[in-house]
Amino acid sequence: IMYLKKIGIHGLRNLTSNEVSLSPTSNFFFGENGSGKTSVLEGLYVLGRGRSFRSRTLDPVINENEESCTVFGLIDKNNINISLGVTRTRNNDFKFKMNGQKVNNSSSLADTMPLLLINSDSFKLLDGGPQFRRQYLDWGLFHVERSYRKSLKNFKRTLKQRNSLLRCDRINIDLLNSWNTEFVSLAEAIDEYRKIYLVGLVEKIKWVLSEITDLGNFEFKYYSGWDTDKKLLEILEKNQQRDINMRVTTYGPQRSDLRISLDAKPANEVLSRGQSKILVAAMQIAQGYLYYEKTAEKCLYLIDDLPSELDLFHRKKVGKLLWDLGAQTFVTGVLKEDLLNSWPKEDLNMKMFHVEHGKITQ
């Protein structure tokens, strides 16, 4: 069992200096808009991912009166304490630490503290570009399939090499052909991983949806990024001139997508805003259930402004599913009562925090 026991946030937006002990189950943060509630979740996200979900860079995250921001946490993993720390300075200096030792990449953080986020940006899963749905699939595969990470890393390197070759003024065709061979081998491996993972994930999404509401019969279809009835190598060779003209690789898993439809129509075109919120929440909750099934580990959930995202009936359903999963959750809202009413009454370990002017008080 893994949970975050303690969090310290210093110099992050308006959270100048805060340290709080956390519940292993549910943690609620309430307060006026602009008080710093979302910044608490942002701090947790920075600790688990090494980056923000609100900004592409960490520079705007640093408080205007500070030279750096630091987030540290104490994790209890099977009664063993693990300390995590992330520091970012104004001159782009990053430091990731685990148990006081420097770590070189953010994937070590993600490994130690896997987390899922449900907020207004989660809609990109439905109405954003294919990259958001690829990231969604890759989150699960990153955490449950160790060998997938290596394949994806090697594929990205090969794709980068192939694309840089396509951008040369004089292209060495023999060199391009040799990159094609490696590209195809890695592309087919990634495609297979994603297809297999998706079978279990779709099953979980449909189950979670049925627990929340009846929206109808959804279909989740994976598009590989090329016509898989044909050999990818042949497709690359046939479209070689097109790739040279466009100076980019136009077929492969970097173009894949998860196509979601309801009654044979694109889901984002037929669902209301409220229905879209339910589907997105179900998709994220399903990830946590599948992760637990495959690893016997729990991930953390960050849910920003739950009362404005879902009505009370559906909030209760979501709260019950997360409580049943045993996931540690961090939920924000304006009113304390709205948060309490959303959660199962049997959660006796829940903690309630008031956030005001960047100060967190239990």
Tab-separated table of C-alpha atoms in Angstrom:
chain	number	residue	atom	x	y	z
A	1	ILE	CA	0.000	0.000	0.000
A	2	MET	CA	1.335	3.428	-1.002
A	3	TYR	CA	0.070	6.816	0.119
A	4	LEU	CA	1.384	10.348	0.571
A	5	LYS	CA	1.693	11.079	4.313
A	6	LYS	CA	2.894	14.661	4.169
A	7	ILE	CA	3.299	17.468	1.638
A	8	GLY	CA	5.310	20.673	1.841
A	9	ILE	CA	4.852	23.439	-0.734
A	10	HIS	CA	7.105	26.513	-0.712
A	11	GLY	CA	7.168	29.410	-3.158
A	12	LEU	CA	4.643	27.910	-5.570
A	13	ARG	CA	2.228	30.609	-6.826
A	14	ASN	CA	0.525	32.091	-3.730
A	15	LEU	CA	1.443	29.094	-1.523
A	16	THR	CA	4.507	30.673	0.090
A	17	SER	CA	5.085	28.164	2.893
A	18	ASN	CA	2.818	25.236	3.780
A	19	GLU	CA	3.306	21.794	5.303
A	20	VAL	CA	0.391	19.466	6.038
A	21	SER	CA	-0.139	15.865	7.114
A	22	LEU	CA	-2.553	13.996	4.857
A	23	SER	CA	-5.212	11.323	5.110
A	24	PRO	CA	-4.457	7.987	3.391
A	25	THR	CA	-7.996	8.108	1.952
A	26	SER	CA	-9.665	11.427	1.125
A	27	ASN	CA	-8.323	14.964	1.386
A	28	PHE	CA	-10.638	17.900	0.676
A	29	PHE	CA	-9.516	21.488	0.078
A	30	PHE	CA	-12.168	24.222	0.144
A	31	GLY	CA	-12.030	28.003	-0.101
A	32	GLU	CA	-12.896	30.990	-2.256
A	33	ASN	CA	-11.811	31.189	-5.885
A	34	GLY	CA	-8.221	32.408	-6.076
A	35	SER	CA	-7.381	31.169	-2.571
A	36	GLY	CA	-4.834	28.610	-3.812
A	37	LYS	CA	-6.844	25.347	-3.918
A	38	THR	CA	-5.845	24.446	-7.480
A	39	SER	CA	-2.249	25.403	-6.640
A	40	VAL	CA	-2.274	22.662	-3.968
A	41	LEU	CA	-3.134	20.106	-6.668
A	42	GLU	CA	-0.529	21.705	-8.933
A	43	GLY	CA	2.074	21.206	-6.203
A	44	LEU	CA	1.107	17.525	-5.913
A	45	TYR	CA	1.328	17.185	-9.697
A	46	VAL	CA	4.784	18.799	-9.766
A	47	LEU	CA	5.899	16.318	-7.094
A	48	GLY	CA	4.644	13.333	-9.105
A	49	ARG	CA	5.490	14.488	-12.633
A	50	GLY	CA	8.193	17.145	-12.303
A	51	ARG	CA	6.026	19.618	-14.228
A	52	SER	CA	2.816	21.637	-13.951
A	53	PHE	CA	-0.576	20.863	-15.498
A	54	ARG	CA	-1.359	24.590	-15.786
A	55	SER	CA	1.732	25.869	-17.568
A	56	ARG	CA	4.166	24.442	-20.133
A	57	THR	CA	7.101	25.752	-18.098
A	58	LEU	CA	7.566	26.015	-14.344
A	59	ASP	CA	8.736	29.647	-14.403
A	60	PRO	CA	5.239	31.220	-13.970
A	61	VAL	CA	4.615	28.750	-11.122
A	62	ILE	CA	7.335	30.347	-8.944
A	63	ASN	CA	5.987	32.983	-6.548
A	64	GLU	CA	6.927	36.491	-7.758
A	65	ASN	CA	8.753	37.231	-4.478
A	66	GLU	CA	10.776	34.000	-4.520
A	67	GLU	CA	13.790	32.768	-6.490
A	68	SER	CA	12.651	29.140	-6.471
A	69	CYS	CA	9.762	26.834	-5.672
A	70	THR	CA	10.079	23.550	-3.785
A	71	VAL	CA	7.614	20.730	-3.263
A	72	PHE	CA	8.502	17.810	-1.045
A	73	GLY	CA	6.519	14.816	0.109
A	74	LEU	CA	6.827	11.865	2.433
A	75	ILE	CA	5.428	8.637	1.011
A	76	ASP	CA	4.529	5.556	3.036
A	77	LYS	CA	5.070	2.465	0.874
A	78	ASN	CA	4.347	-0.741	2.800
A	79	ASN	CA	5.398	1.013	6.041
A	80	ILE	CA	8.674	2.235	4.522
A	81	ASN	CA	9.146	6.007	4.239
A	82	ILE	CA	10.284	7.473	0.917
A	83	SER	CA	11.004	11.198	0.629
A	84	LEU	CA	10.528	13.008	-2.689
A	85	GLY	CA	11.548	16.544	-3.551
A	86	VAL	CA	11.339	18.808	-6.596
A	87	THR	CA	13.006	22.235	-6.737
A	88	ARG	CA	12.907	24.660	-9.641
A	89	THR	CA	14.820	27.972	-9.713
A	90	ARG	CA	14.315	31.031	-11.913
A	91	ASN	CA	17.427	30.233	-13.959
A	92	ASN	CA	15.902	26.923	-15.124
A	93	ASP	CA	17.757	24.786	-12.597
A	94	PHE	CA	15.801	21.598	-11.833
A	95	LYS	CA	16.487	19.269	-8.940
A	96	PHE	CA	14.673	15.962	-8.416
A	97	LYS	CA	15.536	14.101	-5.212
A	98	MET	CA	14.494	10.781	-3.724
A	99	ASN	CA	15.550	9.922	-0.158
A	100	GLY	CA	18.036	12.793	-0.391
A	101	GLN	CA	19.690	11.383	-3.516
A	102	LYS	CA	19.562	13.227	-6.822
A	103	VAL	CA	17.585	11.487	-9.568
A	104	ASN	CA	18.094	12.378	-13.217
A	105	ASN	CA	14.600	12.211	-14.658
A	106	SER	CA	10.981	12.765	-13.757
A	107	SER	CA	10.038	9.168	-14.629
A	108	SER	CA	11.480	8.135	-11.224
A	109	LEU	CA	8.926	10.481	-9.608
A	110	ALA	CA	6.089	9.075	-11.724
A	111	ASP	CA	7.139	5.546	-10.776
A	112	THR	CA	7.109	6.325	-7.077
A	113	MET	CA	3.923	8.404	-7.022
A	114	PRO	CA	1.640	7.566	-9.975
A	115	LEU	CA	-1.210	10.042	-10.200
A	116	LEU	CA	-4.235	10.823	-12.353
A	117	LEU	CA	-5.826	14.235	-12.803
A	118	ILE	CA	-9.476	15.089	-13.414
A	119	ASN	CA	-10.019	18.784	-14.192
A	120	SER	CA	-11.527	21.014	-16.880
A	121	ASP	CA	-8.577	20.233	-19.179
A	122	SER	CA	-9.474	16.535	-19.070
A	123	PHE	CA	-11.994	17.273	-21.864
A	124	LYS	CA	-9.078	17.246	-24.269
A	125	LEU	CA	-9.432	13.460	-24.044
A	126	LEU	CA	-12.590	13.873	-26.116
A	127	ASP	CA	-12.287	17.086	-28.100
A	128	GLY	CA	-8.502	17.593	-28.193
A	129	GLY	CA	-6.091	16.212	-30.775
A	130	PRO	CA	-5.047	12.544	-30.975
A	131	GLN	CA	-1.929	13.225	-28.846
A	132	PHE	CA	-4.118	13.533	-25.719
A	133	ARG	CA	-5.601	10.075	-26.273
A	134	ARG	CA	-2.153	8.636	-27.003
A	135	GLN	CA	-0.914	10.128	-23.709
A	136	TYR	CA	-3.899	8.528	-21.979
A	137	LEU	CA	-2.996	5.064	-23.314
A	138	ASP	CA	0.699	5.600	-22.682
A	139	TRP	CA	0.073	6.487	-18.996
A	140	GLY	CA	-1.307	2.999	-18.386
A	141	LEU	CA	1.355	1.215	-20.415
A	142	PHE	CA	4.151	3.230	-18.754
A	143	HIS	CA	2.977	2.052	-15.330
A	144	VAL	CA	2.082	-1.579	-16.068
A	145	GLU	CA	4.426	-2.669	-18.895
A	146	ARG	CA	8.102	-2.085	-18.093
A	147	SER	CA	9.293	-3.203	-21.535
A	148	TYR	CA	6.923	-0.718	-23.233
A	149	ARG	CA	8.936	2.205	-21.876
A	150	LYS	CA	12.101	1.047	-23.617
A	151	SER	CA	10.259	0.380	-26.895
A	152	LEU	CA	8.621	3.829	-26.826
A	153	LYS	CA	11.898	5.588	-25.967
A	154	ASN	CA	13.700	3.795	-28.829
A	155	PHE	CA	10.815	4.502	-31.201
A	156	LYS	CA	10.882	8.247	-30.415
A	157	ARG	CA	14.647	8.300	-31.014
A	158	THR	CA	14.220	6.486	-34.360
A	159	LEU	CA	11.364	8.777	-35.425
A	160	LYS	CA	13.500	11.821	-34.582
A	161	GLN	CA	16.392	10.443	-36.682
A	162	ARG	CA	14.105	9.642	-39.618
A	163	ASN	CA	12.488	13.103	-39.493
A	164	SER	CA	15.835	14.902	-39.315
A	165	LEU	CA	17.003	12.874	-42.321
A	166	LEU	CA	13.838	13.901	-44.226
A	167	ARG	CA	14.694	17.547	-43.543
A	168	CYS	CA	18.154	17.275	-45.167
A	169	ASP	CA	18.625	19.054	-48.520
A	170	ARG	CA	20.282	15.947	-49.986
A	171	ILE	CA	18.750	12.763	-48.650
A	172	ASN	CA	20.770	9.579	-48.388
A	173	ILE	CA	18.182	7.010	-49.545
A	174	ASP	CA	20.230	4.013	-48.304
A	175	LEU	CA	20.400	5.572	-44.844
A	176	LEU	CA	16.661	6.302	-44.964
A	177	ASN	CA	15.961	2.657	-45.848
A	178	SER	CA	18.009	1.409	-42.904
A	179	TRP	CA	16.095	3.719	-40.525
A	180	ASN	CA	12.848	2.431	-42.074
A	181	THR	CA	13.657	-1.120	-40.967
A	182	GLU	CA	14.227	-0.116	-37.331
A	183	PHE	CA	11.222	2.245	-37.419
A	184	VAL	CA	8.875	-0.543	-38.603
A	185	SER	CA	10.104	-3.051	-36.010
A	186	LEU	CA	9.524	-0.617	-33.103
A	187	ALA	CA	6.265	0.735	-34.562
A	188	GLU	CA	4.755	-2.753	-34.776
A	189	ALA	CA	5.802	-3.551	-31.189
A	190	ILE	CA	4.186	-0.339	-29.858
A	191	ASP	CA	1.051	-0.988	-31.870
A	192	GLU	CA	0.717	-4.465	-30.379
A	193	TYR	CA	1.228	-3.220	-26.795
A	194	ARG	CA	-1.432	-0.539	-27.214
A	195	LYS	CA	-3.994	-2.872	-28.773
A	196	ILE	CA	-3.618	-5.494	-26.033
A	197	TYR	CA	-3.764	-2.903	-23.229
A	198	LEU	CA	-6.828	-1.271	-24.740
A	199	VAL	CA	-8.884	-4.494	-24.562
A	200	GLY	CA	-8.717	-4.518	-20.747
A	201	LEU	CA	-9.074	-0.742	-20.490
A	202	VAL	CA	-12.258	-0.602	-22.593
A	203	GLU	CA	-13.769	-3.353	-20.458
A	204	LYS	CA	-13.036	-1.276	-17.321
A	205	ILE	CA	-14.344	1.973	-18.860
A	206	LYS	CA	-17.649	0.311	-19.760
A	207	TRP	CA	-17.978	-1.155	-16.273
A	208	VAL	CA	-17.227	2.196	-14.557
A	209	LEU	CA	-19.694	3.969	-16.855
A	210	SER	CA	-22.417	1.444	-16.002
A	211	GLU	CA	-21.781	2.163	-12.285
A	212	ILE	CA	-22.204	5.917	-12.810
A	213	THR	CA	-24.972	6.262	-15.385
A	214	ASP	CA	-26.471	4.850	-18.573
A	215	LEU	CA	-25.210	6.948	-21.467
A	216	GLY	CA	-25.666	4.331	-24.182
A	217	ASN	CA	-23.361	2.017	-26.070
A	218	PHE	CA	-19.906	3.498	-26.607
A	219	GLU	CA	-17.366	2.141	-29.033
A	220	PHE	CA	-13.621	2.637	-28.528
A	221	LYS	CA	-11.660	1.940	-31.714
A	222	TYR	CA	-7.907	2.120	-31.963
A	223	TYR	CA	-6.437	3.530	-35.161
A	224	SER	CA	-2.799	2.439	-35.498
A	225	GLY	CA	-1.578	5.396	-37.561
A	226	TRP	CA	-1.543	3.360	-40.776
A	227	ASP	CA	-3.683	0.779	-42.593
A	228	THR	CA	-2.691	-2.415	-40.756
A	229	ASP	CA	-4.082	-4.583	-43.591
A	230	LYS	CA	-0.920	-3.516	-45.432
A	231	LYS	CA	2.727	-3.853	-44.397
A	232	LEU	CA	4.061	-0.651	-42.798
A	233	LEU	CA	7.379	-0.981	-44.645
A	234	GLU	CA	5.550	-1.006	-47.987
A	235	ILE	CA	3.491	2.022	-46.940
A	236	LEU	CA	6.669	3.938	-46.011
A	237	GLU	CA	8.330	3.041	-49.312
A	238	LYS	CA	5.225	3.927	-51.332
A	239	ASN	CA	4.887	7.301	-49.535
A	240	GLN	CA	8.602	8.087	-49.423
A	241	GLN	CA	8.363	11.053	-51.810
A	242	ARG	CA	5.403	12.440	-49.874
A	243	ASP	CA	7.412	12.236	-46.610
A	244	ILE	CA	10.381	13.932	-48.334
A	245	ASN	CA	8.112	16.730	-49.634
A	246	MET	CA	6.454	17.206	-46.231
A	247	ARG	CA	9.780	16.690	-44.394
A	248	VAL	CA	8.049	14.523	-41.777
A	249	THR	CA	7.026	10.868	-41.250
A	250	THR	CA	3.318	10.673	-42.089
A	251	TYR	CA	2.560	7.067	-41.057
A	252	GLY	CA	3.241	5.223	-37.804
A	253	PRO	CA	2.187	5.057	-34.129
A	254	GLN	CA	3.026	8.762	-33.692
A	255	ARG	CA	-0.201	9.299	-35.718
A	256	SER	CA	-2.355	6.774	-33.840
A	257	ASP	CA	-5.666	7.675	-32.191
A	258	LEU	CA	-8.345	6.264	-29.913
A	259	ARG	CA	-11.637	6.986	-31.672
A	260	ILE	CA	-14.604	7.191	-29.318
A	261	SER	CA	-18.102	6.994	-30.734
A	262	LEU	CA	-21.667	6.712	-29.471
A	263	ASP	CA	-24.234	5.121	-31.781
A	264	ALA	CA	-21.685	5.322	-34.637
A	265	LYS	CA	-21.199	9.109	-34.211
A	266	PRO	CA	-18.108	10.833	-32.712
A	267	ALA	CA	-18.741	11.111	-28.944
A	268	ASN	CA	-17.556	14.729	-28.715
A	269	GLU	CA	-20.200	15.737	-31.295
A	270	VAL	CA	-23.220	14.063	-29.666
A	271	LEU	CA	-22.558	14.312	-25.916
A	272	SER	CA	-23.668	17.286	-23.837
A	273	ARG	CA	-21.081	19.047	-21.647
A	274	GLY	CA	-22.369	17.170	-18.590
A	275	GLN	CA	-22.272	13.791	-20.352
A	276	SER	CA	-18.731	14.498	-21.584
A	277	LYS	CA	-17.652	15.164	-17.979
A	278	ILE	CA	-19.077	11.802	-16.907
A	279	LEU	CA	-17.330	9.940	-19.730
A	280	VAL	CA	-13.963	11.609	-19.034
A	281	ALA	CA	-14.257	10.892	-15.285
A	282	ALA	CA	-15.127	7.248	-16.079
A	283	MET	CA	-12.099	6.938	-18.373
A	284	GLN	CA	-9.741	8.215	-15.669
A	285	ILE	CA	-11.293	6.089	-12.904
A	286	ALA	CA	-11.042	3.021	-15.173
A	287	GLN	CA	-7.282	3.614	-15.517
A	288	GLY	CA	-6.891	3.425	-11.725
A	289	TYR	CA	-8.913	0.209	-11.490
A	290	LEU	CA	-6.937	-1.458	-14.288
A	291	TYR	CA	-3.641	-0.258	-12.775
A	292	TYR	CA	-4.653	-1.827	-9.441
A	293	GLU	CA	-5.735	-5.059	-11.128
A	294	LYS	CA	-2.411	-5.405	-12.965
A	295	THR	CA	0.001	-4.235	-10.243
A	296	ALA	CA	-1.876	-4.494	-6.885
A	297	GLU	CA	-0.833	-0.825	-6.399
A	298	LYS	CA	-3.043	2.260	-6.046
A	299	CYS	CA	-2.528	5.594	-7.777
A	300	LEU	CA	-3.409	9.044	-6.427
A	301	TYR	CA	-6.315	11.073	-7.811
A	302	LEU	CA	-6.298	14.866	-8.103
A	303	ILE	CA	-9.796	16.247	-8.775
A	304	ASP	CA	-10.084	19.981	-9.276
A	305	ASP	CA	-13.372	21.714	-8.438
A	306	LEU	CA	-15.496	18.545	-8.392
A	307	PRO	CA	-18.811	20.309	-7.557
A	308	SER	CA	-18.584	22.512	-10.659
A	309	GLU	CA	-17.677	19.527	-12.867
A	310	LEU	CA	-20.484	17.123	-11.844
A	311	ASP	CA	-23.935	17.349	-10.234
A	312	LEU	CA	-24.498	15.823	-6.779
A	313	PHE	CA	-25.957	12.512	-8.052
A	314	HIS	CA	-22.936	11.795	-10.257
A	315	ARG	CA	-20.455	13.195	-7.701
A	316	LYS	CA	-21.675	10.605	-5.205
A	317	LYS	CA	-21.193	7.834	-7.776
A	318	VAL	CA	-17.647	9.014	-8.531
A	319	GLY	CA	-16.882	9.363	-4.805
A	320	LYS	CA	-18.110	5.815	-4.138
A	321	LEU	CA	-16.026	4.334	-6.978
A	322	LEU	CA	-12.845	6.039	-5.739
A	323	TRP	CA	-13.602	5.059	-2.135
A	324	ASP	CA	-14.218	1.438	-3.181
A	325	LEU	CA	-10.922	1.450	-5.103
A	326	GLY	CA	-9.145	2.624	-1.941
A	327	ALA	CA	-7.348	5.368	-3.862
A	328	GLN	CA	-5.904	8.354	-2.013
A	329	THR	CA	-7.792	11.352	-3.345
A	330	PHE	CA	-7.268	15.129	-3.289
A	331	VAL	CA	-10.425	17.066	-4.134
A	332	THR	CA	-11.060	20.813	-4.316
A	333	GLY	CA	-14.272	22.853	-4.165
A	334	VAL	CA	-15.552	26.223	-2.999
A	335	LEU	CA	-17.939	24.962	-0.310
A	336	LYS	CA	-17.077	22.440	2.410
A	337	GLU	CA	-20.643	20.999	2.413
A	338	ASP	CA	-20.549	20.300	-1.341
A	339	LEU	CA	-17.426	18.204	-0.864
A	340	LEU	CA	-18.706	16.336	2.197
A	341	ASN	CA	-22.011	15.512	0.465
A	342	SER	CA	-20.133	14.040	-2.502
A	343	TRP	CA	-18.322	11.360	-0.516
A	344	PRO	CA	-19.355	8.119	1.227
A	345	LYS	CA	-20.121	8.703	4.912
A	346	GLU	CA	-18.092	5.620	5.924
A	347	ASP	CA	-14.811	7.409	5.118
A	348	LEU	CA	-13.835	8.117	8.734
A	349	ASN	CA	-10.215	9.018	7.883
A	350	MET	CA	-11.052	11.925	5.586
A	351	LYS	CA	-9.364	15.260	6.223
A	352	MET	CA	-10.751	18.692	5.451
A	353	PHE	CA	-8.475	21.675	4.736
A	354	HIS	CA	-9.412	25.336	4.397
A	355	VAL	CA	-7.334	27.330	1.907
A	356	GLU	CA	-7.256	31.120	2.248
A	357	HIS	CA	-4.722	33.619	0.853
A	358	GLY	CA	-2.289	30.792	0.131
A	359	LYS	CA	-2.460	29.288	3.618
A	360	ILE	CA	-3.658	25.685	4.140
A	361	THR	CA	-5.292	24.954	7.502
A	362	GLN	CA	-6.676	21.595	8.596
